Coordinates of C-alpha atoms in Angstrom, one line a residue:
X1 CA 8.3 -12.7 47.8
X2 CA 7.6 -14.5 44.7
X3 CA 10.1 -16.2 42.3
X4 CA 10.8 -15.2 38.5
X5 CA 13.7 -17.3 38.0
X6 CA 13.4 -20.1 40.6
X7 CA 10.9 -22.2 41.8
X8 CA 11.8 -24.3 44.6
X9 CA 8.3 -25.3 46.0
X10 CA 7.2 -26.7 43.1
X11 CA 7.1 -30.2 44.8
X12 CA 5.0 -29.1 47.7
X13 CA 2.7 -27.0 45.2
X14 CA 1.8 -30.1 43.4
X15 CA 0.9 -32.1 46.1
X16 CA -1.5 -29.0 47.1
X17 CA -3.0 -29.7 43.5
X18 CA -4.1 -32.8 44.7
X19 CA -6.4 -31.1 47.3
X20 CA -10.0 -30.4 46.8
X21 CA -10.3 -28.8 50.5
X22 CA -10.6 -25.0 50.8
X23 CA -10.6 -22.6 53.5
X24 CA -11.1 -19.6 52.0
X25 CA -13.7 -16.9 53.8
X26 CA -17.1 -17.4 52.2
X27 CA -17.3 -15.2 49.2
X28 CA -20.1 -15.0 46.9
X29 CA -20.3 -12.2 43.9
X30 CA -20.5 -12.0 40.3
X31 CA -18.2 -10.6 37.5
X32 CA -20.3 -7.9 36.8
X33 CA -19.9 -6.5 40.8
X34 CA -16.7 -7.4 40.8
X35 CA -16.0 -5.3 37.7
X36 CA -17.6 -2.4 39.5
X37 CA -16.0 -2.3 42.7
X38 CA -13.8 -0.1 44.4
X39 CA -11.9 0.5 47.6
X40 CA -14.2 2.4 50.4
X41 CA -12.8 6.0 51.1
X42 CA -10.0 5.5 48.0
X43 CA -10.4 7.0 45.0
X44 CA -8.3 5.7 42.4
X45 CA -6.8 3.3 44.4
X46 CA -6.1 0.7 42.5
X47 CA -6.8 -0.2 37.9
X48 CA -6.9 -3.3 36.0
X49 CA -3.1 -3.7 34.6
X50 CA -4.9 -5.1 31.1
X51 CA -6.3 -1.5 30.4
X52 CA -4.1 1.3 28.7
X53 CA -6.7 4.1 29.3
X54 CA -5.6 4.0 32.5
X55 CA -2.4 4.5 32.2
X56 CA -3.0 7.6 30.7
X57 CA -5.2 8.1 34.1
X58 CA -2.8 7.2 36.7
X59 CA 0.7 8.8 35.3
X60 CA 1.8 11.6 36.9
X61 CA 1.2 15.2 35.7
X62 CA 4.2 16.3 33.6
X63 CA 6.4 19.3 34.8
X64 CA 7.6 20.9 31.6
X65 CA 11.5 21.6 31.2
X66 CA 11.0 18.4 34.0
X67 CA 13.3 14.9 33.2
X68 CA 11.2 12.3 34.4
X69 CA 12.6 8.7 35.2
X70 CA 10.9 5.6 35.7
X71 CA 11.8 2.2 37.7
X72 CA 10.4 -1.0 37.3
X73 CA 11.3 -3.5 39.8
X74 CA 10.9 -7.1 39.2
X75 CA 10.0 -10.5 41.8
X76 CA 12.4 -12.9 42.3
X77 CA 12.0 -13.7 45.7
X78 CA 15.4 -14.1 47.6
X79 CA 17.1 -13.0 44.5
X80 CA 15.5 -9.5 45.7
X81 CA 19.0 -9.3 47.3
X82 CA 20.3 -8.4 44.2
X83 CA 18.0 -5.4 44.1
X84 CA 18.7 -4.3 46.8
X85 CA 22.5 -4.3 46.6
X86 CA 21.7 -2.5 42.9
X87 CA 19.9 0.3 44.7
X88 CA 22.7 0.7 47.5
X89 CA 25.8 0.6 44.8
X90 CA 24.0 3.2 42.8
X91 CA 23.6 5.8 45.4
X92 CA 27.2 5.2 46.0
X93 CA 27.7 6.2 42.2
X94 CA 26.8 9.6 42.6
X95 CA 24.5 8.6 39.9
X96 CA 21.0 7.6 41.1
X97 CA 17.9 9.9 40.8
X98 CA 15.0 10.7 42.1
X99 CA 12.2 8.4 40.4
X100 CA 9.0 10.2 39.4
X101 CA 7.5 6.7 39.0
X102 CA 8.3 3.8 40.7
X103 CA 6.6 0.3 40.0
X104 CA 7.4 -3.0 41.9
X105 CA 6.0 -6.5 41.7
X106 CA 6.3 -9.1 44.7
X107 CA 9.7 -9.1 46.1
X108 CA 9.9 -6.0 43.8
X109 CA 7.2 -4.2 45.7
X110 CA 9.1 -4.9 48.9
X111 CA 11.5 -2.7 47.9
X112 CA 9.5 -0.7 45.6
X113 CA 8.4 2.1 48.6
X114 CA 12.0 2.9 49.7
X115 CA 13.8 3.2 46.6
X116 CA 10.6 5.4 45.6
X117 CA 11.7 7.8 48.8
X118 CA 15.6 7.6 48.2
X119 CA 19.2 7.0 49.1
X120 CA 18.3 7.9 53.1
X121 CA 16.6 4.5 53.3
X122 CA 19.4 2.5 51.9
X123 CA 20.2 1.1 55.2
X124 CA 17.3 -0.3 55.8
X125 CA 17.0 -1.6 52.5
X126 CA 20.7 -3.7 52.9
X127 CA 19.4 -4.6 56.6
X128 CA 16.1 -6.4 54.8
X129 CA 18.5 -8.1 52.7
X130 CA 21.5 -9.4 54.6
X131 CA 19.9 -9.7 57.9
X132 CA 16.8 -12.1 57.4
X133 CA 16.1 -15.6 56.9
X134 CA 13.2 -18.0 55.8
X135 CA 12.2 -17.9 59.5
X136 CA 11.5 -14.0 59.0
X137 CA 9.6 -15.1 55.9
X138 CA 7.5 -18.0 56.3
X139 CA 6.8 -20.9 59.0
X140 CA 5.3 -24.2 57.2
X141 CA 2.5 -26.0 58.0
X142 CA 2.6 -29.2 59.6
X143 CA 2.3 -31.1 56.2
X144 CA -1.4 -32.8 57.1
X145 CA -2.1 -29.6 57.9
X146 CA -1.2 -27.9 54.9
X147 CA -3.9 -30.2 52.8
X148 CA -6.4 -29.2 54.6
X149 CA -5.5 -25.6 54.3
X150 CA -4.8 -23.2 51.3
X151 CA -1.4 -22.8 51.7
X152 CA 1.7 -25.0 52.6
X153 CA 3.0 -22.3 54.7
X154 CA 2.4 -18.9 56.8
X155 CA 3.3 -16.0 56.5
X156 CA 3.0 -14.2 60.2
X157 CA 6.8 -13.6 59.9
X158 CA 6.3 -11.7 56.8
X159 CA 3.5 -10.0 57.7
X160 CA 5.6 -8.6 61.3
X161 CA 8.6 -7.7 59.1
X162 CA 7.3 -5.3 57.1
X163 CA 5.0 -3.4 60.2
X164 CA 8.8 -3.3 61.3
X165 CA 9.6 -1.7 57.9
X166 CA 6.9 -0.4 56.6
X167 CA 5.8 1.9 59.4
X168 CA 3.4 4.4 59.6
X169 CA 5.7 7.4 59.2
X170 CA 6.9 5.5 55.9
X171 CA 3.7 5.3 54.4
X172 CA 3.0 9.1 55.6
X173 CA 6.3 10.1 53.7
X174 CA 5.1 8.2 50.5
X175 CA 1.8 10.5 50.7
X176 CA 3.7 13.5 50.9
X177 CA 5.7 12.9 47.7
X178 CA 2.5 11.5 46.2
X179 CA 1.5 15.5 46.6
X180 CA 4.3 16.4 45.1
X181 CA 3.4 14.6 42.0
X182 CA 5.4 11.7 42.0
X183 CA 3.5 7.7 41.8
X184 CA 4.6 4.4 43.5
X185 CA 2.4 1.5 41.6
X186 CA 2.5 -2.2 43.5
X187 CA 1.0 -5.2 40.8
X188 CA -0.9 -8.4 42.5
X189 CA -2.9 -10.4 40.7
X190 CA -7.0 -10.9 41.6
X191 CA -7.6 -14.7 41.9
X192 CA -11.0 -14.6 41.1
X193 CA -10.9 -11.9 37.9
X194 CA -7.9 -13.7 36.8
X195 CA -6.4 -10.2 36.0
X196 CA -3.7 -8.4 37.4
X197 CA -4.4 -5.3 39.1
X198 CA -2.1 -2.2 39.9
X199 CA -2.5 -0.3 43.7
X200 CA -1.7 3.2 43.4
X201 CA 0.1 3.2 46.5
X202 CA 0.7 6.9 47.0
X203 CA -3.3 7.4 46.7
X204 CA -3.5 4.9 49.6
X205 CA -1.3 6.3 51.4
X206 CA -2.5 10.2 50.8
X207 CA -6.2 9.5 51.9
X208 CA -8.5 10.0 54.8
X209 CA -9.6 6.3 55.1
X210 CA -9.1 4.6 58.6
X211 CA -7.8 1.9 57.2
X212 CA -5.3 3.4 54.8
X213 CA -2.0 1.9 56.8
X214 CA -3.3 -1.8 57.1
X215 CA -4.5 -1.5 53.3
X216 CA -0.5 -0.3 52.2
X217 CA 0.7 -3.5 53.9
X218 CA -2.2 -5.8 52.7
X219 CA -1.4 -5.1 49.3
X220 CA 3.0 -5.5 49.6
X221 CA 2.0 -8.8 51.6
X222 CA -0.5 -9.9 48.6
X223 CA 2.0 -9.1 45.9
X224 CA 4.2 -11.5 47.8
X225 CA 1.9 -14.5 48.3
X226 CA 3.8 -16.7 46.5
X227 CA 0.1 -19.1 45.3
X228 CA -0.4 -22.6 47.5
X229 CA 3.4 -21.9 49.2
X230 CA 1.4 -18.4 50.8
X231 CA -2.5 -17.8 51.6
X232 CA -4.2 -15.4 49.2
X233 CA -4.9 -12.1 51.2
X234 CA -8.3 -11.1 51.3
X235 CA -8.9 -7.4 50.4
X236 CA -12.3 -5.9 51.3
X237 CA -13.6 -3.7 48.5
X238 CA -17.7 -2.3 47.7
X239 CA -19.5 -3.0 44.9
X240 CA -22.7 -0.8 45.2
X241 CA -23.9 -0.9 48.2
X242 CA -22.7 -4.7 48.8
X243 CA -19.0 -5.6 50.6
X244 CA -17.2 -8.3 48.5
X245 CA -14.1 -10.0 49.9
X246 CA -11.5 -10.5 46.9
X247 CA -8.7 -13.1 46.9
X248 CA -4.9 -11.3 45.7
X249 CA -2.1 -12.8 45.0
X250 CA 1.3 -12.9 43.7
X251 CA 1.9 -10.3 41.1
X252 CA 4.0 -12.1 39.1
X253 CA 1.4 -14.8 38.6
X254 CA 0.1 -11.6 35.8
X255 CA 3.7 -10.3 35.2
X256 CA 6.8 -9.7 36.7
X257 CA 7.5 -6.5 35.7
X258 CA 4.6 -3.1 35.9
X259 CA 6.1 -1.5 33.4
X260 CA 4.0 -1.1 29.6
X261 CA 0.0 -2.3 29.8
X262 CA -0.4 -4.6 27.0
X263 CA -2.2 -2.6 24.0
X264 CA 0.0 0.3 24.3
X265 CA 2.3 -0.4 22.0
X266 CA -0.4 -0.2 19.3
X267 CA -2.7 2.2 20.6
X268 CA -3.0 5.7 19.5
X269 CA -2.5 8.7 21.3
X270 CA -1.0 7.4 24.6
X271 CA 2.1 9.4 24.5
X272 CA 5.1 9.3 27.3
X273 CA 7.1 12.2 29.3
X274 CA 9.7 9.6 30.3
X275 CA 13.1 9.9 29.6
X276 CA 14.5 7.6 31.4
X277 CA 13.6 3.9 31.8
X278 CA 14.9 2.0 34.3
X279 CA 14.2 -2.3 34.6
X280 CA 15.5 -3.8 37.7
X281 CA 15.4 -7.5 37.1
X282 CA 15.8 -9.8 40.2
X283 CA 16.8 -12.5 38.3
X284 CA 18.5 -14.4 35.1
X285 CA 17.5 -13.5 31.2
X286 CA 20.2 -15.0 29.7
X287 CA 20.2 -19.3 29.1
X288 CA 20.8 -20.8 32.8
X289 CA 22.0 -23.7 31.6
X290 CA 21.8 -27.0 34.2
X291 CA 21.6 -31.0 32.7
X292 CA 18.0 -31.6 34.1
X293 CA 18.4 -35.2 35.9
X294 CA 15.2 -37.5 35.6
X295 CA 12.1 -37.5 37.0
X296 CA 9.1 -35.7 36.7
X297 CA 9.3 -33.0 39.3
X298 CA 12.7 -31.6 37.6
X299 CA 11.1 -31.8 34.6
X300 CA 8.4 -29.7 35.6
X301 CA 10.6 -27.1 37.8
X302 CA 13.1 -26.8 34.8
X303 CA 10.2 -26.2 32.5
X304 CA 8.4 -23.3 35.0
X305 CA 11.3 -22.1 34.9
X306 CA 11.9 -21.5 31.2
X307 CA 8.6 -20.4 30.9
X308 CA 8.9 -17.4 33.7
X309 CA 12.1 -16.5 32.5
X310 CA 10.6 -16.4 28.7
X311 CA 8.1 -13.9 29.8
X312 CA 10.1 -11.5 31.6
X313 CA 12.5 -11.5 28.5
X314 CA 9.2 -10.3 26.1
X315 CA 8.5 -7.4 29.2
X316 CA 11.9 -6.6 28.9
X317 CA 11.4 -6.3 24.8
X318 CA 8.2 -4.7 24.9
X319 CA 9.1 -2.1 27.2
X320 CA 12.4 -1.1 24.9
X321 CA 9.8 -0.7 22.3
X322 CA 7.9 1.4 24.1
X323 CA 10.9 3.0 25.1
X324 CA 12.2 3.8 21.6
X325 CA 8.5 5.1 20.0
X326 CA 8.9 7.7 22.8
X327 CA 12.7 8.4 22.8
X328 CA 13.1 7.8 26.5
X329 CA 16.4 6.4 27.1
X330 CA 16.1 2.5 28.3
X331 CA 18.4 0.8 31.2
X332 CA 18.3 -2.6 32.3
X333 CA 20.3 -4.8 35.0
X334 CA 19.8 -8.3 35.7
X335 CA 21.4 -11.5 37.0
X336 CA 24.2 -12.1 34.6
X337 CA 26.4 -15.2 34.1
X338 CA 29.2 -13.3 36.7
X339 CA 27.3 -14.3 39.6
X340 CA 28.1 -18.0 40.9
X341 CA 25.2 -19.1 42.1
X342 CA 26.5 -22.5 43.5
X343 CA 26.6 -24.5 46.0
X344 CA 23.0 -25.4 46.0
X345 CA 20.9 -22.9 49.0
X346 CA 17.3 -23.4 51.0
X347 CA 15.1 -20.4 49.9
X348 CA 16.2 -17.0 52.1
X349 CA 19.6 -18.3 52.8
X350 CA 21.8 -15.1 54.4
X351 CA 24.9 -16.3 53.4
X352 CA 23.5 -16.5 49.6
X353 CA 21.6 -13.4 49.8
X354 CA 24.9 -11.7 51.3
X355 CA 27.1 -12.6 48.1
X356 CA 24.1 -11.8 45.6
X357 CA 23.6 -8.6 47.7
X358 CA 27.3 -7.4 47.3
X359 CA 27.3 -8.4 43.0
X360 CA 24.1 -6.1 42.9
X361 CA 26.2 -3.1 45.0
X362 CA 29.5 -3.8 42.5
X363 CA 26.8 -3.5 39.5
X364 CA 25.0 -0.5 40.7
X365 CA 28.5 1.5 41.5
X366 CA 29.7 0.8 38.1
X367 CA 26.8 2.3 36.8
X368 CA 26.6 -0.9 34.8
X369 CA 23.0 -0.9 32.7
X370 CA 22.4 -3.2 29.6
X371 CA 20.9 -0.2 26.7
X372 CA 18.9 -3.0 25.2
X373 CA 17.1 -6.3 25.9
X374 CA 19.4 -9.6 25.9
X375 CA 19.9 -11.8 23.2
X376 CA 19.2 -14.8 24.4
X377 CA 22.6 -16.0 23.9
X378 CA 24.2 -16.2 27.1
X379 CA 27.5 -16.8 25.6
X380 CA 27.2 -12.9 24.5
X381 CA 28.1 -9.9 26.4
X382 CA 24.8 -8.6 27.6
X383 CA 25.7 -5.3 29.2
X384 CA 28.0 -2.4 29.0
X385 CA 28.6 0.3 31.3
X386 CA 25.8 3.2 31.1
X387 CA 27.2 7.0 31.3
X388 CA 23.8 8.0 31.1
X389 CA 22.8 10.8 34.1
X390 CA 18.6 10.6 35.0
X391 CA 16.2 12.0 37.2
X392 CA 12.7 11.9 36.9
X393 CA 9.0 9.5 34.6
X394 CA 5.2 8.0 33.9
X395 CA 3.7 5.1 34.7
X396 CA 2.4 1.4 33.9
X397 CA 0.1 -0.5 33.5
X398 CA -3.6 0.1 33.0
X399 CA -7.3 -0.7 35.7
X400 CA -10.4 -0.6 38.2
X401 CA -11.4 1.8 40.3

């Protein structure tokens, strides 16, 4: 469950920069193979998120007379509270609908699969929430350890939460509305291609493979790995008649938010069915101001952070863009300056994740959706309550096969 906003290992992640060793399975392939494989038994299961050709690939087919909405979900590891309180207030608004697309990127594709099948699982969603801890997340290495390893800490917790959640009978569901024409899209990011990449997790889901259940949770665990504080997940895919072993990451390493492929903005003839745009951001845009105290590891955490926060503004901008050339009507809800986010928390703390949970349920109730990007000026209003009905939408980013 990655970070947006906040980077609190960014001590520990140094120190691992400082170590040559690797432990990494033995993996030897070129660019070209790796540009040419896919998953064994799943077509279409995953595309680059750098290509808009296949975005026009991957979207759903539209329903005429059909509204279609679309919901983004962002990382922002423990600040995924906020999400999920969002997604809990909203059904109590009367107002939530059905999403014909539904895109989510590291703690955002945690939720991504139950607000993709609806209100019914809004319990479980609150329960993942309000319930856990960083012992349900993560155990850390015994520090020597963790230099000799690729990761300072491991995620076994993690990995048994979400067989707890994630079940077989989930995934099942998620193929059935996948037949019915509706698309759940997870991002991680391929270490080795240095691209992102976009799972179509509904084609996963809807196949025949053996593997398809373990391959659902591979990929929500490897938009989550978190680089050096997680292990990469290896992901087995064929290229020709050769296996390759491919090292994913943490989505948000390419992008926070699966929402518009870059290119599309300019490119011709990629129209949109969507008419309404949701972006669920688990984080701060506005200015989170804080003196920085001296020292080169605030510095550098302050500055990450400024930086991560910058680039989910610009997805935020260039996806309004994309909304307006198309006439979809464009939502957004983020962190805003009403939260107190003192005193000072470990990462996964319940009691924080409790309070950020019920400011996300009080902002979903009211409806309450900003109808353009912030400013920038956090001294300015950045939302105002959104009357706006919905139901229904298209797709993200772009890929391989």
């Amino acid at each position: 469950m990655t970070g947006t906003a906040r980077i609190k290992w960014l001590p520990i992640i140094a120190l691992l920069a400082t170590s040559g060793c690797v432990t990494l399975p033995v993996r030897d392939y070129s660019e070209r193979e790796q540009a040419i494989a896919q998953i064994p038994g799943i077509a279409g299961a995953r595309f680059w998120a750098d290509d808009p050709a296949a975005f026009l690939k991957a979207r759903p087919v539209h329903v005429a007379g059909k509204a279609e909405a679309m919901l983004a979900i962002s990382g922002g590891s423990d600040d995924g509270a906020y999400g999920a309180g969002v997604l809990n207030g909203w059904t109590q608004s009367g107002k939530r609908p059905e999403f014909t697309v539904v895109t989510g990127v590291s703690t955002g594709a945690l939720l991504a699969p139950f607000a993709f099948l609806g209100s019914r699982y809004d319990d479980r969603v609150k329960a993942a929430y309000t319930t856990i801890s960083q012992r349900d997340i993560y155990h850390l290495r015994f520090p020597p350890a963790a230099l000799l390893s690729t990761s300072v800490a491991k995620t076994g917790p993690l990995a048994r939460l979400l067989s707890a959640y994630v079940t077989n009978a989930v995934i099942d569901e998620v193929a059935s509305e996948h037949r019915r024409g509706r698309r759940l899209f997870v991002g991680t990011a391929n270490l080795d291609a240095q691209r992102g990449v976009v799972w179509n997790m509904g084609a996963i889901a809807d196949s025949s493979a053996a593997g398809r259940y373990t391959l659902f949770r591979q990929v929500l665990l490897a938009s989550s790995a978190v680089p050096a504080l997680f292990p990469p997940v290896i992901i087995d895919a064929q290229s020709g008649a050769r296996l390759i072993r491919e090292a994913h990451v943490d989505g948000a390493t390419s992008g926070s938010l699966l929402v518009v492929p870059p290119g599309v903005i300019a490119a011709g003839g990629i129209s949109s069915d969507v008419s309404d745009l949701y972006l669920l951001v688990n984080g701060q845009l506005g200015g989170d101001f804080k003196v920085v105290r001296g020292g080169i590891i605030p510095i550098a955490s302050r500055a990450f952070t400024l930086a991560s926060a910058a680039a989910v503004r610009e997805q935020t901008a260039t996806a309004y863009l994309w909304a307006k050339r198309y006439g979809a009507r464009y939502h957004l809800t983020y962190i805003t300056a009403a939260f107190d986010s003192k005193p000072a928390h470990k990462p996964f703390d319940t009691a924080y994740m409790n309070r950020l949970y019920a400011f996300g349920v009080s902002r979903g109730r009211a409806n309450d959706w900003s109808i353009q990007p912030p400013s920038g000026d956090p001294t300015r209003p950045q939302t105002e309550p959104d009357a706006a009905g919905a139901a229904g939408v298209p797709v993200a980013n772009g890929a391989p096969q």
